[in-house]
PDB file of C-alpha atoms in Angstrom:
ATOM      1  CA  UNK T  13       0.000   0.000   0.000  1.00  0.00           C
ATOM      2  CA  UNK T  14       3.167   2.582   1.019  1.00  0.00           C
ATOM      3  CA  UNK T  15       4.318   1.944  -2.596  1.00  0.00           C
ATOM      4  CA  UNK T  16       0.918   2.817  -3.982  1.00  0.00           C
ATOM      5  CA  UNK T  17       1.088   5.476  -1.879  1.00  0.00           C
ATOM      6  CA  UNK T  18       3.911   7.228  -3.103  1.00  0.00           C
ATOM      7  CA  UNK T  19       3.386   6.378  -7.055  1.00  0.00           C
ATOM      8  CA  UNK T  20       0.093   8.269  -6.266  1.00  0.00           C
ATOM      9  CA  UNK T  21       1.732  11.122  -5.044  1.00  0.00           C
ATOM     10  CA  UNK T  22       4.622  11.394  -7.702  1.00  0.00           C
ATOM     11  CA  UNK T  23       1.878  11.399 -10.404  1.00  0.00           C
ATOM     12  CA  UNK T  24       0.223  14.246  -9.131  1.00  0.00           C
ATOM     13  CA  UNK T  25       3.167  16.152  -7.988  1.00  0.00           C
ATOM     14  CA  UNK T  26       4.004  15.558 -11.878  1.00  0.00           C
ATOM     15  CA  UNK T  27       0.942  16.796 -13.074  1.00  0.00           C
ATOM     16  CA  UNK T  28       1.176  19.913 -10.787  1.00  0.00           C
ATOM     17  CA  UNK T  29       4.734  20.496 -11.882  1.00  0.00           C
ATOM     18  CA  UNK T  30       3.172  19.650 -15.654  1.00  0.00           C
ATOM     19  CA  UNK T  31       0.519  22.364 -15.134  1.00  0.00           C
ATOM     20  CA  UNK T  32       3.255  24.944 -13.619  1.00  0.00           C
ATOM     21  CA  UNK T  33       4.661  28.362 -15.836  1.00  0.00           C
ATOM     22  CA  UNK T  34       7.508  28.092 -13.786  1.00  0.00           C
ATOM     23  CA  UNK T  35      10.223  26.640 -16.441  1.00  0.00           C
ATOM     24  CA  UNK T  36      13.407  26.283 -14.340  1.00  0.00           C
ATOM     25  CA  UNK T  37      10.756  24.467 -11.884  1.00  0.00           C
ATOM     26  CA  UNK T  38       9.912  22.005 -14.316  1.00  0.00           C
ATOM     27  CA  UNK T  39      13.556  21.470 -15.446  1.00  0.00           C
ATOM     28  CA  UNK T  40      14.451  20.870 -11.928  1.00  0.00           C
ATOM     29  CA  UNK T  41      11.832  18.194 -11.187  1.00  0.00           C
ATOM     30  CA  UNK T  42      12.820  16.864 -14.659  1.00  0.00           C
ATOM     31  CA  UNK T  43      16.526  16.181 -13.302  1.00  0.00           C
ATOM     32  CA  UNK T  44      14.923  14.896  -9.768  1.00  0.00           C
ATOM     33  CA  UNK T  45      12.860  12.557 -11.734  1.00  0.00           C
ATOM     34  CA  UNK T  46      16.040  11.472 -13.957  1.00  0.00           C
ATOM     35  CA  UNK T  47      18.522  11.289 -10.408  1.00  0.00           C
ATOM     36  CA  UNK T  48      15.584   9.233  -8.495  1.00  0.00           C
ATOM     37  CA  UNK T  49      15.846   6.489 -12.120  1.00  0.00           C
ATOM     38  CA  UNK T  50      12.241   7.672 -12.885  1.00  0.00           C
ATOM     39  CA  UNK T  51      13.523   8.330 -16.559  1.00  0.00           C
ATOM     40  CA  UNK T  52       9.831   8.283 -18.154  1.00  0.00           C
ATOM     41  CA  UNK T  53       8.600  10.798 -15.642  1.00  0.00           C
ATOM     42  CA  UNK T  54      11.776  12.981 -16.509  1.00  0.00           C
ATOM     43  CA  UNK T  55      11.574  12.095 -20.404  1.00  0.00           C
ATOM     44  CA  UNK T  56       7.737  13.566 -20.339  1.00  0.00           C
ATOM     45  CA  UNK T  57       9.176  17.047 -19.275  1.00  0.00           C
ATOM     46  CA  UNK T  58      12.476  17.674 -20.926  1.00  0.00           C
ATOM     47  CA  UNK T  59      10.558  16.340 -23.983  1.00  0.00           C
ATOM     48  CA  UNK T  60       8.116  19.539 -23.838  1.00  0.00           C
ATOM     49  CA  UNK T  61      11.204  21.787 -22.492  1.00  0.00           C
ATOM     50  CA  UNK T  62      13.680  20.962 -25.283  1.00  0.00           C
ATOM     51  CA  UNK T  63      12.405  23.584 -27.828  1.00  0.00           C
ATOM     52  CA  UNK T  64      11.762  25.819 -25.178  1.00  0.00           C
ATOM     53  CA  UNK T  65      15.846  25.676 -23.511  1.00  0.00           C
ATOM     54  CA  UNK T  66      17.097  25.736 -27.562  1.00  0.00           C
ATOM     55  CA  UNK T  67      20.002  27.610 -27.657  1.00  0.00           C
ATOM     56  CA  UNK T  68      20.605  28.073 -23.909  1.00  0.00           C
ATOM     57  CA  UNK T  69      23.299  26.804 -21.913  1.00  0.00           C
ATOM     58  CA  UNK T  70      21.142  24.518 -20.298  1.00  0.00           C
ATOM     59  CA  UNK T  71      20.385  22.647 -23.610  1.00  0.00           C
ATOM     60  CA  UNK T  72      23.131  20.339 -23.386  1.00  0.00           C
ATOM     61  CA  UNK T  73      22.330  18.617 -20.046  1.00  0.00           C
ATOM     62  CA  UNK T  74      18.827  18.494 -20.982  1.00  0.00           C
ATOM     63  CA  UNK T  75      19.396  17.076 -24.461  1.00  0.00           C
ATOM     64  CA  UNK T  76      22.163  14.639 -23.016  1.00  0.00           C
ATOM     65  CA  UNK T  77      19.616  13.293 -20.214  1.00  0.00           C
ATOM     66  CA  UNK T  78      16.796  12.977 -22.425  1.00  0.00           C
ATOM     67  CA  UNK T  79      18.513  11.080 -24.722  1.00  0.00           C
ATOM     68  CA  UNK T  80      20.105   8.919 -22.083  1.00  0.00           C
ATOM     69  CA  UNK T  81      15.910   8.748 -20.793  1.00  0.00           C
ATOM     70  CA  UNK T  82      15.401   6.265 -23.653  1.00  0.00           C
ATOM     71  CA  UNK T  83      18.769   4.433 -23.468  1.00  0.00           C
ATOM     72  CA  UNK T  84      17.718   3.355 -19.823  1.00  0.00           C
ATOM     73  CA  UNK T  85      13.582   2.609 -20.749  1.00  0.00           C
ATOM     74  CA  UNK T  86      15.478   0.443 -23.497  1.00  0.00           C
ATOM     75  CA  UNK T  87      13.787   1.995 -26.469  1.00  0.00           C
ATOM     76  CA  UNK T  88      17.568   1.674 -28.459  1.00  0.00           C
ATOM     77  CA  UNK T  89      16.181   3.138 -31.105  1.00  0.00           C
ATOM     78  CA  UNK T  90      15.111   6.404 -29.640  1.00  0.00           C
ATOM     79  CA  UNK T  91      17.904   6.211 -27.907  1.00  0.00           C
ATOM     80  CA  UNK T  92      20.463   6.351 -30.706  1.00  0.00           C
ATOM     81  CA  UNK T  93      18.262   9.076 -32.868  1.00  0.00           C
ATOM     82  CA  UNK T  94      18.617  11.569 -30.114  1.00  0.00           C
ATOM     83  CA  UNK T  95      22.539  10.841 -29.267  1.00  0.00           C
ATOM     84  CA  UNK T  96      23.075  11.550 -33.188  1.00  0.00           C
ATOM     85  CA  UNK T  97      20.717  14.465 -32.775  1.00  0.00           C
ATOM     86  CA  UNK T  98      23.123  15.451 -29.995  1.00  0.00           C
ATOM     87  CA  UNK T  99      26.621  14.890 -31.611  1.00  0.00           C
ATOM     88  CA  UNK T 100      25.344  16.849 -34.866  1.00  0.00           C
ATOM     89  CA  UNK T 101      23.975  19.804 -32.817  1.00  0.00           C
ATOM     90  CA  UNK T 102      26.709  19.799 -30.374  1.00  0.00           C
ATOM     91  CA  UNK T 103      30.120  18.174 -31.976  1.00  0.00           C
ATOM     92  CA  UNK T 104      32.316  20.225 -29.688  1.00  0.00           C
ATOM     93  CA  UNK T 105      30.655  18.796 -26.440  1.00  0.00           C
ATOM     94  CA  UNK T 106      32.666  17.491 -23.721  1.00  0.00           C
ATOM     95  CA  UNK T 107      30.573  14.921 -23.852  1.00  0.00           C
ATOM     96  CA  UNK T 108      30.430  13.940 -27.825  1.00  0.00           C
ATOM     97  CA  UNK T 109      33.152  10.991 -27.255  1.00  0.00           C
ATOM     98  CA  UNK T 110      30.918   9.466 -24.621  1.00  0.00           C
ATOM     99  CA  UNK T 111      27.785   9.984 -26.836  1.00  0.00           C
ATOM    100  CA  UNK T 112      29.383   8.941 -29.929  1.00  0.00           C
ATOM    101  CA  UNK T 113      30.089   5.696 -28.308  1.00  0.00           C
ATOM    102  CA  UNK T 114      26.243   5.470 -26.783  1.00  0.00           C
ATOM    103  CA  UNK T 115      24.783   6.053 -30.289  1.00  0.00           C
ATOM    104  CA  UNK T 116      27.104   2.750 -31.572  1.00  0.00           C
ATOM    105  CA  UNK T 117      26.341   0.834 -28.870  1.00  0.00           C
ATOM    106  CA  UNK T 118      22.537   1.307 -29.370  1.00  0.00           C
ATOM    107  CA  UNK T 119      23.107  -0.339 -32.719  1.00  0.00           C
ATOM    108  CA  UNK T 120      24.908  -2.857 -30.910  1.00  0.00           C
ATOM    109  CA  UNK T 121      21.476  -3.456 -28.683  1.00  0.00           C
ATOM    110  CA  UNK T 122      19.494  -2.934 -31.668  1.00  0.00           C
ATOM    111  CA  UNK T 123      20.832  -6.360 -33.134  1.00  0.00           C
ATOM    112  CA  UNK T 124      18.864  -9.265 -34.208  1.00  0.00           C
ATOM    113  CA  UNK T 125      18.803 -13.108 -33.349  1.00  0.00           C
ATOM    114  CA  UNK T 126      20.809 -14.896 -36.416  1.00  0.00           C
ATOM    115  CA  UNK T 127      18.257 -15.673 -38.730  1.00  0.00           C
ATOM    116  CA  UNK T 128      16.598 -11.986 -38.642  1.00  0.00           C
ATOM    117  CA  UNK T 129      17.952  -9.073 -41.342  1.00  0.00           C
ATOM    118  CA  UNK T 130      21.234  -8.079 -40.154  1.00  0.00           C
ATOM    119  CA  UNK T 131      21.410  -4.050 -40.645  1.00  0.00           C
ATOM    120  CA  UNK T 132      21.545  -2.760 -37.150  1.00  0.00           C
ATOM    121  CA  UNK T 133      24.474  -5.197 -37.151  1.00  0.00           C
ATOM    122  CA  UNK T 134      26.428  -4.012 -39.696  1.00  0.00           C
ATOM    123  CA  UNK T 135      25.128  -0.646 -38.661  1.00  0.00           C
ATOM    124  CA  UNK T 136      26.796  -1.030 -35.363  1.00  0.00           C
ATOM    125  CA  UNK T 137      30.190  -2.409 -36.669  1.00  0.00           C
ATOM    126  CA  UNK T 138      30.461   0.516 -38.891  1.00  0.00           C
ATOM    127  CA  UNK T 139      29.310   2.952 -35.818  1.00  0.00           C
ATOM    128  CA  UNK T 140      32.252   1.097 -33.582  1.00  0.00           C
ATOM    129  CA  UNK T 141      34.673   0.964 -36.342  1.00  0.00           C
ATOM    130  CA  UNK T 142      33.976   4.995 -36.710  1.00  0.00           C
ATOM    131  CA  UNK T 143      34.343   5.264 -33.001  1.00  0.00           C
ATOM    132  CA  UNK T 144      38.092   3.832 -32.569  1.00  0.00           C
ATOM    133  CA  UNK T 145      39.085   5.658 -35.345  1.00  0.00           C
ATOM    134  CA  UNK T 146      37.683   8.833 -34.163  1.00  0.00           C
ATOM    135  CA  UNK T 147      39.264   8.049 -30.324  1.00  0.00           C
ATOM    136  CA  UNK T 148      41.927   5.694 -30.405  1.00  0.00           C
ATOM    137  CA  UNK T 149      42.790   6.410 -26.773  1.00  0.00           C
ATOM    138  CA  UNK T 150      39.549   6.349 -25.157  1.00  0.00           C
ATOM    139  CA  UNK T 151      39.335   3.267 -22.584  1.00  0.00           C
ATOM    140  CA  UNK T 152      36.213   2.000 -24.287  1.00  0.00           C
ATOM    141  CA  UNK T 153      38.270   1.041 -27.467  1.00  0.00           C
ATOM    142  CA  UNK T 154      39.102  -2.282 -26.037  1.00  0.00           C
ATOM    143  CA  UNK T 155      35.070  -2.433 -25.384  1.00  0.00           C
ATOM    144  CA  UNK T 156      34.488  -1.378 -29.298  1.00  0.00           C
ATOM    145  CA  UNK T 157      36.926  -4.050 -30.285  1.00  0.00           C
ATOM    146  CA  UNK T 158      35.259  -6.742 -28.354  1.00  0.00           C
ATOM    147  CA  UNK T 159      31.655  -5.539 -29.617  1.00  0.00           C
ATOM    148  CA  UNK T 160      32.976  -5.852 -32.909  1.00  0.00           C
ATOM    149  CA  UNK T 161      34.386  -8.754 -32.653  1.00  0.00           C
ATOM    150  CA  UNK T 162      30.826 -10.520 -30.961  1.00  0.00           C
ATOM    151  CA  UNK T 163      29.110  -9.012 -34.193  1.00  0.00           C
ATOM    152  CA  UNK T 164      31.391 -10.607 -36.746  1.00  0.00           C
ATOM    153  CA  UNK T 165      30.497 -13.813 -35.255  1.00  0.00           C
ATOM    154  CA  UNK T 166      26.790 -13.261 -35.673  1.00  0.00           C
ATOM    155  CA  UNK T 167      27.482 -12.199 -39.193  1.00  0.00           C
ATOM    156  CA  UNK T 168      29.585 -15.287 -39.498  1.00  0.00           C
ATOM    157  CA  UNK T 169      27.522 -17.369 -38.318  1.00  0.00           C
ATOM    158  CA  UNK T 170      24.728 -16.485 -40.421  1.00  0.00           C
ATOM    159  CA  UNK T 171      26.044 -16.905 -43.779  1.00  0.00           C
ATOM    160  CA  UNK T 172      26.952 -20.469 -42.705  1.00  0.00           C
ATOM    161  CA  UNK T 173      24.042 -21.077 -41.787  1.00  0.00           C
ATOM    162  CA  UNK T 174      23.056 -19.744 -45.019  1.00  0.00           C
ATOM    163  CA  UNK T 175      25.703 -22.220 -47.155  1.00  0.00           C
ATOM    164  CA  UNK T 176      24.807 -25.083 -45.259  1.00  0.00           C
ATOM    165  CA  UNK T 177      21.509 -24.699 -46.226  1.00  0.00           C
ATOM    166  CA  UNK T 178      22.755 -24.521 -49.676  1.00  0.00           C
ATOM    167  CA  UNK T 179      24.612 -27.573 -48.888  1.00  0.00           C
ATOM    168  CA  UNK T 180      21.716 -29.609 -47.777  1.00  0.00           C
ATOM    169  CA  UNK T 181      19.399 -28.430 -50.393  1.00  0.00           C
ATOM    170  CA  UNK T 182      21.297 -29.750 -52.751  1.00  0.00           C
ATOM    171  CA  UNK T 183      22.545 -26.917 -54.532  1.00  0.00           C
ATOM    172  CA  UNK T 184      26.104 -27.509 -54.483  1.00  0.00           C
ATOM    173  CA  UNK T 185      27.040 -25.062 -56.437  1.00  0.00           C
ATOM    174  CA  UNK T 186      25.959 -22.374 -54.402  1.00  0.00           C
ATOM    175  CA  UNK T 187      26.753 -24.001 -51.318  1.00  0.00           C
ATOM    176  CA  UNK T 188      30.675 -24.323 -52.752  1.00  0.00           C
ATOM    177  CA  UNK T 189      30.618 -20.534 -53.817  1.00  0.00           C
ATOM    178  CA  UNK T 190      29.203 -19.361 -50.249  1.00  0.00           C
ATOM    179  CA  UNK T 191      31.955 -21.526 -48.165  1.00  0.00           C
ATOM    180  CA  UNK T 192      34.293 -20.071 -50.394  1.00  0.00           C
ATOM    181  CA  UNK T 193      32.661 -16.617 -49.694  1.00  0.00           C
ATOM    182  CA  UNK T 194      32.612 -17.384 -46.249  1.00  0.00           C
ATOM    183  CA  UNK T 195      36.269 -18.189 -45.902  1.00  0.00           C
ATOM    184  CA  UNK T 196      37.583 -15.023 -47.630  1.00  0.00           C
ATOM    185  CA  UNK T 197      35.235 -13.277 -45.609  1.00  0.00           C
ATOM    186  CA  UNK T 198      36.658 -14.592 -42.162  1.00  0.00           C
ATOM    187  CA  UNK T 199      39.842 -15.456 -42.799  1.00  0.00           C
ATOM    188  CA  UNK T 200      40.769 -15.339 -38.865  1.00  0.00           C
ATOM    189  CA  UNK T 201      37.974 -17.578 -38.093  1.00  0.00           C
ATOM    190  CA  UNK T 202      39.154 -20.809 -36.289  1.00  0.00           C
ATOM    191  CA  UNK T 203      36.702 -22.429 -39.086  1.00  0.00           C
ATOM    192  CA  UNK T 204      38.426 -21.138 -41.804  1.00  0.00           C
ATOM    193  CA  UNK T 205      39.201 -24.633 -43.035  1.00  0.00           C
ATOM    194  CA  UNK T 206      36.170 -26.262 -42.562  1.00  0.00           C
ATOM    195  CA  UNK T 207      35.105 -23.716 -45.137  1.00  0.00           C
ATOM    196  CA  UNK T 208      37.184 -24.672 -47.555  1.00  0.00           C
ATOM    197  CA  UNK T 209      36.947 -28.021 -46.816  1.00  0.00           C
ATOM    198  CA  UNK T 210      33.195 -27.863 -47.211  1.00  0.00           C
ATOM    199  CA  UNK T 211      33.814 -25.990 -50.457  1.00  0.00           C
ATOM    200  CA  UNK T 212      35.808 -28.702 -51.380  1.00  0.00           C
ATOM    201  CA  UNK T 213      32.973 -31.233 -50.587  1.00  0.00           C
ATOM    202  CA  UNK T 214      30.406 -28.922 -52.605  1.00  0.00           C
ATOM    203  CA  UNK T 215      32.129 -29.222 -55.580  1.00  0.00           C
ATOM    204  CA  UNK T 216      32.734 -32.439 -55.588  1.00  0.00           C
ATOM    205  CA  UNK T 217      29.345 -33.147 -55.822  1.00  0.00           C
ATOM    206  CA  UNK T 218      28.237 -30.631 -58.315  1.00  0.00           C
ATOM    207  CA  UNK T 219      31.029 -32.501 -60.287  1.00  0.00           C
ATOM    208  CA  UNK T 220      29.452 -35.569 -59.922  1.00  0.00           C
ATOM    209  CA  UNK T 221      26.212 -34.713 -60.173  1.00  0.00           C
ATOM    210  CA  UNK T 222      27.044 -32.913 -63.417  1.00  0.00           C
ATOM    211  CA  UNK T 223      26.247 -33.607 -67.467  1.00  0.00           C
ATOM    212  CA  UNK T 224      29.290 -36.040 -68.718  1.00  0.00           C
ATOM    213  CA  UNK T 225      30.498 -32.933 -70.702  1.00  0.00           C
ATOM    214  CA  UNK T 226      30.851 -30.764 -67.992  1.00  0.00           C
ATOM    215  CA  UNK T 227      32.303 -33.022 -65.350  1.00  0.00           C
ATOM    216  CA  UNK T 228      36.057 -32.867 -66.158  1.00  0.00           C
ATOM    217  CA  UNK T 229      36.315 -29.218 -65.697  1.00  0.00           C
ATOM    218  CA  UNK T 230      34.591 -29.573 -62.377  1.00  0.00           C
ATOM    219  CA  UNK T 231      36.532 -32.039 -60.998  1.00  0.00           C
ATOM    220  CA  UNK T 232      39.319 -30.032 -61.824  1.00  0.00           C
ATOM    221  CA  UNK T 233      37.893 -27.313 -59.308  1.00  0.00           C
ATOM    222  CA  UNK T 234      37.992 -29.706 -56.612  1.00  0.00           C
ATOM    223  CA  UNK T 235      41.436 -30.662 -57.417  1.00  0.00           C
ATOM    224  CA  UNK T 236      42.922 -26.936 -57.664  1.00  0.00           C
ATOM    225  CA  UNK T 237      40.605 -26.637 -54.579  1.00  0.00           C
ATOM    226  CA  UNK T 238      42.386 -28.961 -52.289  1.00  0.00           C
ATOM    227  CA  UNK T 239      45.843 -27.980 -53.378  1.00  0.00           C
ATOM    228  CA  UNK T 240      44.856 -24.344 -52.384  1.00  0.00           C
ATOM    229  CA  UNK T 241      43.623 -25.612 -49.266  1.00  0.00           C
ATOM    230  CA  UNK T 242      47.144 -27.432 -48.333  1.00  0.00           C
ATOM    231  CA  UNK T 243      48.785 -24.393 -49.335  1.00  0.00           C
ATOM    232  CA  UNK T 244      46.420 -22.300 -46.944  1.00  0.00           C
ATOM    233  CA  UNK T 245      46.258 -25.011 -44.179  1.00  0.00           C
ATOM    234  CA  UNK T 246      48.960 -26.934 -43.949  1.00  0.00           C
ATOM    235  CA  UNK T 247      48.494 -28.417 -40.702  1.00  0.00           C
ATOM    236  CA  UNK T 248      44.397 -28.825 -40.774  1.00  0.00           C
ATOM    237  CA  UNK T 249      42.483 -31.595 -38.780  1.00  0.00           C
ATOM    238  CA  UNK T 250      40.875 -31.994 -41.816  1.00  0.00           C
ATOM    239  CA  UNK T 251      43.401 -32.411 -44.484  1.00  0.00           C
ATOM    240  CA  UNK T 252      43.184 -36.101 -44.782  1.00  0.00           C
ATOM    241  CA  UNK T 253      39.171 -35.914 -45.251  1.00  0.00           C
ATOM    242  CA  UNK T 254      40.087 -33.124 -47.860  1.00  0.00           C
ATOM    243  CA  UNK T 255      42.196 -35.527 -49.466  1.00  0.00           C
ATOM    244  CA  UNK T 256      39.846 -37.823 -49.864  1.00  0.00           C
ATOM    245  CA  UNK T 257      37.858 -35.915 -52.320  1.00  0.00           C
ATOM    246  CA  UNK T 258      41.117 -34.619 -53.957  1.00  0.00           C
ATOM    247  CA  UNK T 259      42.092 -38.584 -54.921  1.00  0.00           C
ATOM    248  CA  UNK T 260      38.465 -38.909 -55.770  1.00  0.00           C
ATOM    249  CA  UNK T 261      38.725 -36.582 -58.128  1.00  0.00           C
ATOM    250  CA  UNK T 262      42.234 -37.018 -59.716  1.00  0.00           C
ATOM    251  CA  UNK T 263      40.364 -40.613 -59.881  1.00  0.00           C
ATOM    252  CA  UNK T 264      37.201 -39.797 -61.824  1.00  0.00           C
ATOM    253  CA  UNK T 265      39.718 -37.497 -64.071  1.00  0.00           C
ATOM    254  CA  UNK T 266      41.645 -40.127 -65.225  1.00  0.00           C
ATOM    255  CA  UNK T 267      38.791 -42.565 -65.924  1.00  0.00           C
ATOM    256  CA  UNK T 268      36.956 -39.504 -68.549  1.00  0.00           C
ATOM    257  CA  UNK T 269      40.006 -39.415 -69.992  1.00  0.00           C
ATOM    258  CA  UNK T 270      40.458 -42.768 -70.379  1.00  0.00           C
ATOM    259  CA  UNK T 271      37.015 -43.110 -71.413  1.00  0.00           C
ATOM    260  CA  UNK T 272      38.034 -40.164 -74.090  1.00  0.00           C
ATOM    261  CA  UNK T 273      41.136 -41.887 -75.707  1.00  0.00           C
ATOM    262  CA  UNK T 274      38.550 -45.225 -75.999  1.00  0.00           C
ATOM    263  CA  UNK T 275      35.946 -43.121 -78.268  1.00  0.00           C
ATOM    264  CA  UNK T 276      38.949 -41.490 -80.033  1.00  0.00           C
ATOM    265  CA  UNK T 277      40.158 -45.405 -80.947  1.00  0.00           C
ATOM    266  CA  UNK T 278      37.213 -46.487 -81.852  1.00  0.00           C
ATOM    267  CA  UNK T 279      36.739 -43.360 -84.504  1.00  0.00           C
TER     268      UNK T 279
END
């Protein structure tokens, strides 16, 4: 009941203060709201005092709490509009290196599951990328980095996700030219070589399940495949699997050729 209480009475003490002429009153309750954590009390009043403190000194710790209002009620979205409001109208800030981290980090929040459309991702990356260029020495570049780094993965993880469907499908041709995709793209991923291995695989099959005519040339892929991958990954787990489908190959090769010099006799 004591808690019911006192919501009642902060609701009409806003409303008073929300009814009151008295500006500097309202800005003051505003930043007792935002101190006490009662950011969407404080967020209704600077959001109605904003055009009115335009171009005062006051401005800037209004602006910079109201945007932080929607950072903390988790509405990421808001959240980063207003800190890039803030950094455009106020680049010379004390506070823009702080802010210009808070708007990439928003994009950070902002990111999907795997499967979902992956533009606040990339958004984010780009945003953290900007921000350790920008401030190489702040202490949340090692933060940035890590960020970063968590994104790639979800990036990474859904184009694989993306080949190996490819894979299973069937279409082995696609699924070959994503791994490969994949691989380029990460190329300090610890799964770098089960990319190419599974590039490798991929081709293979669309070798063998190829038109006679076109099966040669294909194989060949899988055999300049493998020797790239030995070259690349010397000491992979998986080089003797790879091999497998190299031999395979260099085996099916040598019978269409074979095959070849028979018809070539026989005319």
């Amino acid at each position: 009941m004591a808690i019911l209480a006192g919501a009642a009475s902060c609701n009409r003490e806003l409303r008073r203060i929300e009814k009151s002429n008295d500006l500097e009153q309202k800005l003051a309750y505003a930043d007792k709201m935002y101190e006490k954590k009662k950011y969407q009390m404080a967020q209704t009043l600077y959001e109605e005092l904003i055009p009115i403190f335009k171009g005062t000194e006051k401005f800037e710790g209004l602006y910079y709490k109201y945007a932080y209002c929607s950072f903390y009620l988790r509405d990421y979205t808001q959240a980063a509009f207003h800190f890039k409001n803030y950094l455009e109208a106020l680049p010379s800030s004390p506070r823009a290196m702080e802010v210009d981290y808070q708007q990439a980090y928003c994009y950070y929040k902002l990111s999907p599951k795997v499967p979902l459309d992956q533009t606040n991702t990339m958004k984010a990356i780009s945003a953290m990328q900007t921000y350790i260029n920008s401030y190489p020495n702040s202490d949340k570049t090692a933060e940035a980095n890590v960020v970063i780094e968590l994104l790639r993965r979800k990036l990474e993880k859904k184009d694989f996700n993306a080949a190996e469907l490819y894979y299973n499908l069937g279409h082995y041709k696609s699924a070959g030219v994503s791994f490969q995709s994949l691989m380029r793209s990460y190329p300090d991923s610890d799964k770098s070589d089960n990319y190419k291995y599974m590039a490798i695989k991929a081709y293979y099959l669309y070798a063998k399940n190829s038109i006679l005519p076109r099966q040669k040339e294909r194989y060949e892929t899988v055999v300049n495949e493998y020797l790239e991958f030995t070259d690349r990954y010397p000491s992979s787990k998986l080089k003797d699997d790879a091999e497998k489908y190299y031999n395979l190959a260099k085996n099916n090769i040598k019978s269409l050729e074979n095959e070849q010099d028979k018809k070539k006799s026989v005319q």
